[in-house]
Coordinates of C-alpha atoms in Angstrom, one line a residue:
X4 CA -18.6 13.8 35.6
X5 CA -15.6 16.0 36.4
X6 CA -13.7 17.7 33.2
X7 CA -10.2 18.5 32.8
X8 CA -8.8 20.9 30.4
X9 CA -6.1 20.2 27.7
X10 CA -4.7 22.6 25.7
X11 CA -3.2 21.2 22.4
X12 CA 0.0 23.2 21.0
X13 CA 0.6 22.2 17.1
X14 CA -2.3 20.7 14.9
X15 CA -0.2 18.9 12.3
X16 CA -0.7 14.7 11.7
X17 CA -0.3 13.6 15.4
X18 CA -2.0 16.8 16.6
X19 CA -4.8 16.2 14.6
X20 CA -5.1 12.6 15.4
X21 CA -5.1 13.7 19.2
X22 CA -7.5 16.2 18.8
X23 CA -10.2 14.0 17.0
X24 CA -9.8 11.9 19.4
X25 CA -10.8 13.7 22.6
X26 CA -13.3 15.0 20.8
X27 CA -15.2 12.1 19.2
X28 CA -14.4 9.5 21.7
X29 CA -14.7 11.9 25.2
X30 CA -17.0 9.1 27.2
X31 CA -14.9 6.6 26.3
X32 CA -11.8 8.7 27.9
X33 CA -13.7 10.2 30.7
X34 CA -15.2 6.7 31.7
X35 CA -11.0 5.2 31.5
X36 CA -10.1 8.2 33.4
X37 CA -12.3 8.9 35.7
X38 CA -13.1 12.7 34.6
X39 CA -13.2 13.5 31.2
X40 CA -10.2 15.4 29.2
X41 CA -12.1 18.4 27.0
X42 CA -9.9 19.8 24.7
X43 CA -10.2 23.7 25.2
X44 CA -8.0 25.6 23.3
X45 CA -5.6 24.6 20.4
X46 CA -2.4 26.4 19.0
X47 CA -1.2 26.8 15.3
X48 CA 1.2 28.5 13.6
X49 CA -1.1 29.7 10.9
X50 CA -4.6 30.6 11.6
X51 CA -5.5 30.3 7.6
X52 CA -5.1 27.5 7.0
X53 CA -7.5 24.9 6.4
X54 CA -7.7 22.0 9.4
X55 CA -9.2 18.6 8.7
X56 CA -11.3 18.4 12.2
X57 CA -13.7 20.1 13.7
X58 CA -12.8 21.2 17.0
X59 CA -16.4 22.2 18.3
X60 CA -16.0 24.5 21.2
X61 CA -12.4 24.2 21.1
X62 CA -10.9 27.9 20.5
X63 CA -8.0 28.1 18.0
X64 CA -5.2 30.5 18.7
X65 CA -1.9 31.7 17.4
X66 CA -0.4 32.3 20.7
X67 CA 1.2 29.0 22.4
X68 CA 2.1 30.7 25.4
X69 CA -1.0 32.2 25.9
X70 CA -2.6 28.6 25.8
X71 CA 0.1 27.4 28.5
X72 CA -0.8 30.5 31.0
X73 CA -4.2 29.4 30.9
X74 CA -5.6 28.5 34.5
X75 CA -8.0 26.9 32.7
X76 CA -6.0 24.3 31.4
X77 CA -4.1 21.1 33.5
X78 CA -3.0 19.7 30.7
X79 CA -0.8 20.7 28.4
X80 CA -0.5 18.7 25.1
X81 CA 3.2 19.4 22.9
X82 CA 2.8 18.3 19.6
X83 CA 5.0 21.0 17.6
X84 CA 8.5 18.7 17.5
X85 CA 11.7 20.4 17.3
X86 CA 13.3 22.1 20.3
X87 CA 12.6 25.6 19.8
X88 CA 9.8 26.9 21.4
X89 CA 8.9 23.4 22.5
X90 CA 11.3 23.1 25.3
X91 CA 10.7 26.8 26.5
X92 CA 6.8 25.9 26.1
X93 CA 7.1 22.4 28.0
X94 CA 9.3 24.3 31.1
X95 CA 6.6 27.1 31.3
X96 CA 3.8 24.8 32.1
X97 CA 5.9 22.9 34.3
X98 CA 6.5 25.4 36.1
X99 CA 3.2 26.5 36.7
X100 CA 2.0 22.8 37.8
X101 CA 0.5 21.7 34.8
X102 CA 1.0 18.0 33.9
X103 CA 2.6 17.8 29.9
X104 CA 2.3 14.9 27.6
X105 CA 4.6 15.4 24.9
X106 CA 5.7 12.8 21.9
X107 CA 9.2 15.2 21.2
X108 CA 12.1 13.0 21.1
X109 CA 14.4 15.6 20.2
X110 CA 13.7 18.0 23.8
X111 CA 13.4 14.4 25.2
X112 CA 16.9 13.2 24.4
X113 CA 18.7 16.6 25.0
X114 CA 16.6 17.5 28.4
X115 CA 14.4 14.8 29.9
X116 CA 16.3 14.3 33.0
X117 CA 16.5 17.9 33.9
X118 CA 12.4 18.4 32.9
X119 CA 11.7 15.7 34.9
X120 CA 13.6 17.3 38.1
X121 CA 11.4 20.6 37.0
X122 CA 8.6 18.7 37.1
X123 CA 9.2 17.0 40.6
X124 CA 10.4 20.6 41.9
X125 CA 7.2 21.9 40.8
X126 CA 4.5 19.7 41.7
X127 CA 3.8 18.6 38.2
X128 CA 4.3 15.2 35.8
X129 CA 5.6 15.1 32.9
X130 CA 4.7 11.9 30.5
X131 CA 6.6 11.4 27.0
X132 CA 5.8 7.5 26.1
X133 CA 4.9 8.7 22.3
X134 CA 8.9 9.9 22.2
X135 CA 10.0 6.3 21.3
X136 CA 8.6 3.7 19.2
X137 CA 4.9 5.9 18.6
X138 CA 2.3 3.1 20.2
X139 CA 4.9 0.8 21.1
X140 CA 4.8 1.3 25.4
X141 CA 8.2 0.9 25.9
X142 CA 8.7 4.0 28.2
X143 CA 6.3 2.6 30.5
X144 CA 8.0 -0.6 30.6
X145 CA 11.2 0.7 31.7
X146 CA 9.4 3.2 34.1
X147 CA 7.5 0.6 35.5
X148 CA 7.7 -3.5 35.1
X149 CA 11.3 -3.6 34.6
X150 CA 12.7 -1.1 37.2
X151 CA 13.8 -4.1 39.4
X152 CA 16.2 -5.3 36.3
X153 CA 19.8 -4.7 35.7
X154 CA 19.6 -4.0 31.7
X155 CA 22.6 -4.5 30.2
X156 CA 21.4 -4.3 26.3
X157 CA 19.3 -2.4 24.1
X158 CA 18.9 -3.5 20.8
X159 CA 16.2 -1.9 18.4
X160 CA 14.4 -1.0 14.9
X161 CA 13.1 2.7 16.1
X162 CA 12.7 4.7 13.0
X163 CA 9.9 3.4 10.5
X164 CA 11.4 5.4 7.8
X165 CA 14.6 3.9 7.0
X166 CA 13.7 0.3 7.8
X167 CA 10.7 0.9 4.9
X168 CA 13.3 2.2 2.7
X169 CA 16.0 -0.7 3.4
X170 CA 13.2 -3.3 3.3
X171 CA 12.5 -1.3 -0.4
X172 CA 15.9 -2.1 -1.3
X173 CA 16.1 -5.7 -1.1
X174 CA 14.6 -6.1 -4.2
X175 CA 17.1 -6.4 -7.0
X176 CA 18.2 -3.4 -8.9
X177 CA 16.6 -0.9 -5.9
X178 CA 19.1 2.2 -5.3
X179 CA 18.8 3.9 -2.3
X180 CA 17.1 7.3 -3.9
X181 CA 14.1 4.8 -5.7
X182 CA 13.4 3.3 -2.2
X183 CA 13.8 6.7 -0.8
X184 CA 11.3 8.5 -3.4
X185 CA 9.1 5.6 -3.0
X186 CA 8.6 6.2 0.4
X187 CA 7.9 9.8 0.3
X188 CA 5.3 8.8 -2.4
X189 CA 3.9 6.3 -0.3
X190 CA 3.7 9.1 2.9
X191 CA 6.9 7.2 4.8
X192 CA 8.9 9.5 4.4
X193 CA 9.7 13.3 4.9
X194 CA 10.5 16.1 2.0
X195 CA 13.0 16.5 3.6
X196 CA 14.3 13.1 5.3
X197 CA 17.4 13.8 6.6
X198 CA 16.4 13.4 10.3
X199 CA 15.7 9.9 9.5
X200 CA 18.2 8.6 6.9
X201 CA 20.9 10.3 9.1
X202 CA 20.3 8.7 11.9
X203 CA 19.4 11.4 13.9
X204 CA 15.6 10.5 14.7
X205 CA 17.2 6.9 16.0
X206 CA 19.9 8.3 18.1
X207 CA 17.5 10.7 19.8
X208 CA 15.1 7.9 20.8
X209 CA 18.0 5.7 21.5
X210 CA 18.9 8.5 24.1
X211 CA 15.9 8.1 25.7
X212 CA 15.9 4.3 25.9
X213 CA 19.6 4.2 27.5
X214 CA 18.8 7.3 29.8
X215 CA 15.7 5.1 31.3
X216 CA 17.5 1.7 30.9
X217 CA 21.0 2.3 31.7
X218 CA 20.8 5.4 33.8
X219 CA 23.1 7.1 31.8
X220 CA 22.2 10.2 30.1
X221 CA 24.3 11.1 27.0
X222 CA 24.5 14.4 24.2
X223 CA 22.7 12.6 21.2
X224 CA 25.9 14.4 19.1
X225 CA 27.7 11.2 21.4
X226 CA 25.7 8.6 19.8
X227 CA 28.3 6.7 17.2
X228 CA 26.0 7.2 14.4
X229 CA 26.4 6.4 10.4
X230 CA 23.4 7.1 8.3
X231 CA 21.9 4.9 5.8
X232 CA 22.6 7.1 2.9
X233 CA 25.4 5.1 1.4
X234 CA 23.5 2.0 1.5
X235 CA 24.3 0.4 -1.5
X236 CA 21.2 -1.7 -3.5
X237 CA 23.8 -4.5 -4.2
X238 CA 24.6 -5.0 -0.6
X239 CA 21.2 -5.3 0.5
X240 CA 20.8 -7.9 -2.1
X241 CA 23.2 -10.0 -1.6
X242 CA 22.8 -9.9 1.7
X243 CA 19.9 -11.4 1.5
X244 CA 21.0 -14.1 -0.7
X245 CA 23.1 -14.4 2.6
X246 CA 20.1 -14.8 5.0
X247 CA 20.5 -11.6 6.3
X248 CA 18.4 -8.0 6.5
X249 CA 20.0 -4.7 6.8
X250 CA 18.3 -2.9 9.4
X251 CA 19.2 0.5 11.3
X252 CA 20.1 -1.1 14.2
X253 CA 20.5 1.3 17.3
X254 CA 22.3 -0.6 20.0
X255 CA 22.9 0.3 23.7
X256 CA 25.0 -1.3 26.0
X257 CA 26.7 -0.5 29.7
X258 CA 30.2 -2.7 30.1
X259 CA 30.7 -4.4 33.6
X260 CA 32.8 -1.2 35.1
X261 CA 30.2 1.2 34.0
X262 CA 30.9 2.7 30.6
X263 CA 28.6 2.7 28.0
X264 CA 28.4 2.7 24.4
X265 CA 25.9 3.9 22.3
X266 CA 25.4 3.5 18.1
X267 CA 23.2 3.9 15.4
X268 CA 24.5 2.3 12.2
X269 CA 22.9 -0.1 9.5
X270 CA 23.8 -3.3 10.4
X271 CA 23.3 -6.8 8.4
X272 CA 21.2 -8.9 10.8
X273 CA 20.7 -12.5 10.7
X274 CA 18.3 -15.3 10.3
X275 CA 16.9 -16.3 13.6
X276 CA 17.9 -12.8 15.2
X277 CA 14.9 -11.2 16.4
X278 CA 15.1 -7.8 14.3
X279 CA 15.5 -10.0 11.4
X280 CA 11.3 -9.9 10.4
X281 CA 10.8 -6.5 11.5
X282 CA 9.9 -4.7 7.9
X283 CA 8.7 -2.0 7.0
X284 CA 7.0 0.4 9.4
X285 CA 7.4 -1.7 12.8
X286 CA 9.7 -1.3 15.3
X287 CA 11.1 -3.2 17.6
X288 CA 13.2 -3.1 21.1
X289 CA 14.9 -6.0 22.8
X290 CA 16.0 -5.5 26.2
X291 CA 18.6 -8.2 28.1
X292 CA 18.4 -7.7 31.4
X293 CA 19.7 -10.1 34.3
X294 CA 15.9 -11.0 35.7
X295 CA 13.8 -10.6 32.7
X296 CA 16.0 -12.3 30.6
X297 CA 15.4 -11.4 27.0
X298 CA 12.2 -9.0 26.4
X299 CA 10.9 -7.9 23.0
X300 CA 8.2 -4.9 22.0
X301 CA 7.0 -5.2 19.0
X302 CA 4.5 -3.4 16.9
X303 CA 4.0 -0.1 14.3
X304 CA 6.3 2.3 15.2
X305 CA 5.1 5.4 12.9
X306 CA 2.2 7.5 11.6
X307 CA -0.2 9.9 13.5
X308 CA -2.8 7.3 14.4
X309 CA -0.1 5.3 16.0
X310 CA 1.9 8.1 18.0
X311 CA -1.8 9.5 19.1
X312 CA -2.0 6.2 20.1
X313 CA 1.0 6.8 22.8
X314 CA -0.4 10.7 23.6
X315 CA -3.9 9.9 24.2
X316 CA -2.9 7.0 26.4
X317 CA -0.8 9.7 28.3
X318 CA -3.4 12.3 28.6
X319 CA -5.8 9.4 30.2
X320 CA -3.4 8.7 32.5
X321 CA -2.4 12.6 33.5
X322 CA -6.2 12.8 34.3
X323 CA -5.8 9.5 36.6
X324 CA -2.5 11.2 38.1
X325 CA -3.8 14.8 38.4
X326 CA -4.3 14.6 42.1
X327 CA -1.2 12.5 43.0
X328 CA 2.5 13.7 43.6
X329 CA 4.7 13.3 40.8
X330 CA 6.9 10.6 40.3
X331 CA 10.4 10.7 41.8
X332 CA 12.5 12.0 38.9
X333 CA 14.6 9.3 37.2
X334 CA 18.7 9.9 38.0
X335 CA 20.8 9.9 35.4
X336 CA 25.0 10.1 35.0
X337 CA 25.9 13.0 32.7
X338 CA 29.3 12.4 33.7
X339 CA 29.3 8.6 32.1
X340 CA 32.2 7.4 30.6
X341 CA 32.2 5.9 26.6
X342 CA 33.3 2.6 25.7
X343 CA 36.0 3.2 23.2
X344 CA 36.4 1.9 20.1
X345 CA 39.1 -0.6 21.1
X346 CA 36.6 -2.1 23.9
X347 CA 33.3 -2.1 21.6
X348 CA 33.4 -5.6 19.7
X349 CA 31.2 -5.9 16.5
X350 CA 31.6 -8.5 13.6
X351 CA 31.6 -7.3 9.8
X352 CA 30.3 -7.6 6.2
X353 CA 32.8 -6.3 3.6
X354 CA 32.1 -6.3 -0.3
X355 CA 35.3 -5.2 -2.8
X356 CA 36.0 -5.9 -6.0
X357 CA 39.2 -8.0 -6.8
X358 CA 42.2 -6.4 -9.4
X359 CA 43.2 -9.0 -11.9
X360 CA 46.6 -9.5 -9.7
X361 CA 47.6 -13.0 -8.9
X362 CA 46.0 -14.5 -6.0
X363 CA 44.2 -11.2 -5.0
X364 CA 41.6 -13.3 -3.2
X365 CA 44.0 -15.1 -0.6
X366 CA 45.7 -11.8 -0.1
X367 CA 42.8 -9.9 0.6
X368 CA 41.8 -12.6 3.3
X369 CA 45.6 -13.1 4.7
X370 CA 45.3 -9.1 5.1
X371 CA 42.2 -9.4 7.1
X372 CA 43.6 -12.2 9.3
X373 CA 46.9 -10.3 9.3
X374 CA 45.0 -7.5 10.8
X375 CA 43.2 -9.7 13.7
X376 CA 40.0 -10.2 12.1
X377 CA 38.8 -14.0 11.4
X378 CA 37.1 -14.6 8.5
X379 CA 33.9 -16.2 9.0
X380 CA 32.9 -16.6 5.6
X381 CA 34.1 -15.9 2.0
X382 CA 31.8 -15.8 -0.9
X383 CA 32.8 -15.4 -4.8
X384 CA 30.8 -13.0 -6.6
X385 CA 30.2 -12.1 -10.3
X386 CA 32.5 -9.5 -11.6
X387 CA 35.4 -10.1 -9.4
X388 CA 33.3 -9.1 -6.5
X389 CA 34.1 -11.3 -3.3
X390 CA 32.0 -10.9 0.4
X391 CA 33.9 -11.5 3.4
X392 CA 31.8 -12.1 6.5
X393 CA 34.7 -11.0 9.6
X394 CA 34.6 -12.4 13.2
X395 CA 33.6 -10.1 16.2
X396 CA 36.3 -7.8 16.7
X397 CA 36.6 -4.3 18.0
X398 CA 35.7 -1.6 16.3
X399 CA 39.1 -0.3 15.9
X400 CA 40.1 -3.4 14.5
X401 CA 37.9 -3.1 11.7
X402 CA 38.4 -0.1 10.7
X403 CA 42.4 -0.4 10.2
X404 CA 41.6 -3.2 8.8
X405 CA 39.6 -1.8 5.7
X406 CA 42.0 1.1 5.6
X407 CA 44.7 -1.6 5.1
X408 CA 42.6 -3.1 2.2
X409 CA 42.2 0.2 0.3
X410 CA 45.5 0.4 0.0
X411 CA 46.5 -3.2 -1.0
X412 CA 47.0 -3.4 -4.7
X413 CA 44.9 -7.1 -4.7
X414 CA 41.8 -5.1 -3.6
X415 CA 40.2 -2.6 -7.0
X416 CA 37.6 -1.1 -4.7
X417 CA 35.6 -1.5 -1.6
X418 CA 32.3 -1.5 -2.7
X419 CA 30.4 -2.0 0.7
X420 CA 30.8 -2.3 4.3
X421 CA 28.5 -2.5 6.9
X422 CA 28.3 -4.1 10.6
X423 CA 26.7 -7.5 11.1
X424 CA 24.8 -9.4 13.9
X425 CA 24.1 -12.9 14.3
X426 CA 20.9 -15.4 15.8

């Protein structure tokens, strides 16, 4: 049978899943591909150190570039993350006709559309379905089943790290730094999580998804984006009492004249709302689109075995594709214009604390109604504490409406707000 060289930049988790991989299981690939993928040369950072795989005839090298320049090699694997040398790596080897499989979502967010061009311009194909959601083939979905759909909504659960932490928190007493450090213990988690509690991980994937759903490519630094950082335990809880789970929900959407909005934010989501069982590690993705209807993925969303998953499958299918033209490169509007916050409607959760002023409770929902949010729902608390549950509203709305309750002298403290979605 016919072998195809792949050259493997970065041996770290997924690396190393991918690696094992074509190695132990090569008739298995070879016989789903057609010729088998043999893993030739591998690049690391640091030749020292010790590597739990054997890579047989593999040869380990320090120098990426050198492993892209080899003739040798028709596919290139990119499994370093970040964007620096990975994008500069990815464009060489398009360049020089070489098919890439990458799982960055971070040179995928800020240059897909223009690396897909490169690849069309230069005979090669680029494949990135480990970029979102790890195993979770929501890429080809959107590249494939659902291109003759007009989607007009993304909703999703696309970074395993926050939604272990937040599911973490519901139990009583659970501060965001406990469910934090329990994650890292448990391997969820980074040293240094800030990608992923920030939002940034999210918003990069949500890029993606919108570029490939809504033809709209946006600077992830354009995603309205709010962290889960100042989460509080207590809200978690007793939104749960509530019937609800906080999730970070990333949300796309395109309005009826073409602008789009796009946001990452922790958002309290409902009983009988399809995030609303998604714990832990999953992830999720709901797309409403005008044929399709309502369309949900589903499935584990992190960890090496699960993103090889997505990188393995792509490898397979560059060996399928090695003798075909590449695909038509996906458009894209850079130039797309952003819902603002007076046209994006979202309802509310708000938690405060009540001063002992007379009637501080009726005020504090006459200012909310004052301000043109309904009130869905009021709840009485211990300790003063009331939880107001707001109508859909825009986003504008809701945000002059709790700067008008931290100044109203009825109102001791906001202790918590967050969005909220409903069944």
């Amino acid at each position: 049978m016919e072998s195809v060289g792949v050259g493997l930049l970065g041996l770290g988790t997924v690396g190393t899943a991918v690696a094992r991989r074509l190695i132990d299981e090569w008739e298995l690939l070879g016989e789903r591909a057609g010729a088998t993928p043999v893993l030739r040369s591998v690049a690391v950072r640091d030749m020292s150190r010790a590597r739990d795989v054997d890579l047989k005839n593999a040869k380990l090298s320090d120098d990426a570039r050198a492993v892209v320049a080899d003739p040798a090699l028709a596919i290139i694997v990119e499994a370093i993350g970040g964007t620096d040398p990975a994008t500069a790596l990815i464009e060489s080897a398009l360049r020089a006709g070489k098919a890439v499989v990458t799982a960055n979502k971070a040179v995928m967010a800020a240059s897909g559309p223009r690396l897909l061009g490169l690849a069309a311009e230069h005979g090669a194909h680029l494949y990135f379905e480990a970029s979102v959601g790890a195993g979770l083939p929501i890429i080809g979905l959107l590249q494939g089943s659902l291109l003759g759909d007009r989607i007009a909504v993304l909703d999703c659960v696309i970074n395993g790290t926050t939604n272990v932490i937040l599911t973490r928190m519901r139990t009583p007493g659970t501060s965001f730094d406990a469910a934090l450090a329990d994650a890292q213990r448990r391997g969820f988690a980074e040293a240094d999580p800030s990608l992923d509690v920030d939002g940034w991980d999210a918003a990069h994937k949500l890029v993606i998804l919108a570029w490939l759903a809504l033809d709209a490519h946006i600077a992830p630094e354009a995603v309205d984006r709010v962290g889960i950082r100042e989460v509080g335990g207590a809200d978690v809880v007793a939104l749960a009492q509530l019937g609800y789970r906080v999730r970070l929900l990333a949300h796309a959407e395109r309005a009826s004249e073409g602008a789009v909005h796009l946001r990452v934010r922790p958002t309290a989501v409902a009983t009988g709302q399809l995030l609303h069982e998604v714990d832990d590690a999953d992830n999720a993705v709901i797309i409403s689109s005008d044929l399709a209807a309502t369309v949900m993925v589903r499935g584990l969303g992190a960890g090496g075995a699960s993103t090889a998953s997505a990188v393995v499958s792509d490898i397979v299918t560059a060996v399928r594709e090695r003798n075909a033209p590449p695909a038509r490169a996906r458009s894209a509007r850079p130039d797309v214009a952003l819902m603002s916050d007076e046209d994006v409607e979202v309802a509310g959760y708000v938690r405060v604390r009540l001063s002992a002023e007379a009637d501080a409770r009726a005020l504090v929902l006459q200012a909310l109604e004052d301000r043109g949010l309904a009130v869905d729902a009021a709840v009485d608390g211990s300790e003063s504490e009331l939880i107001v549950l707001t109508g859909l509203a825009p986003r504008a709305v809701h945000d002059r409406a709790l700067e008008t309750l931290d100044t109203l002298t009825s109102v001791d403290k906001i202790l918590g707000a967050l969005d909220r979605v409903e069944a």
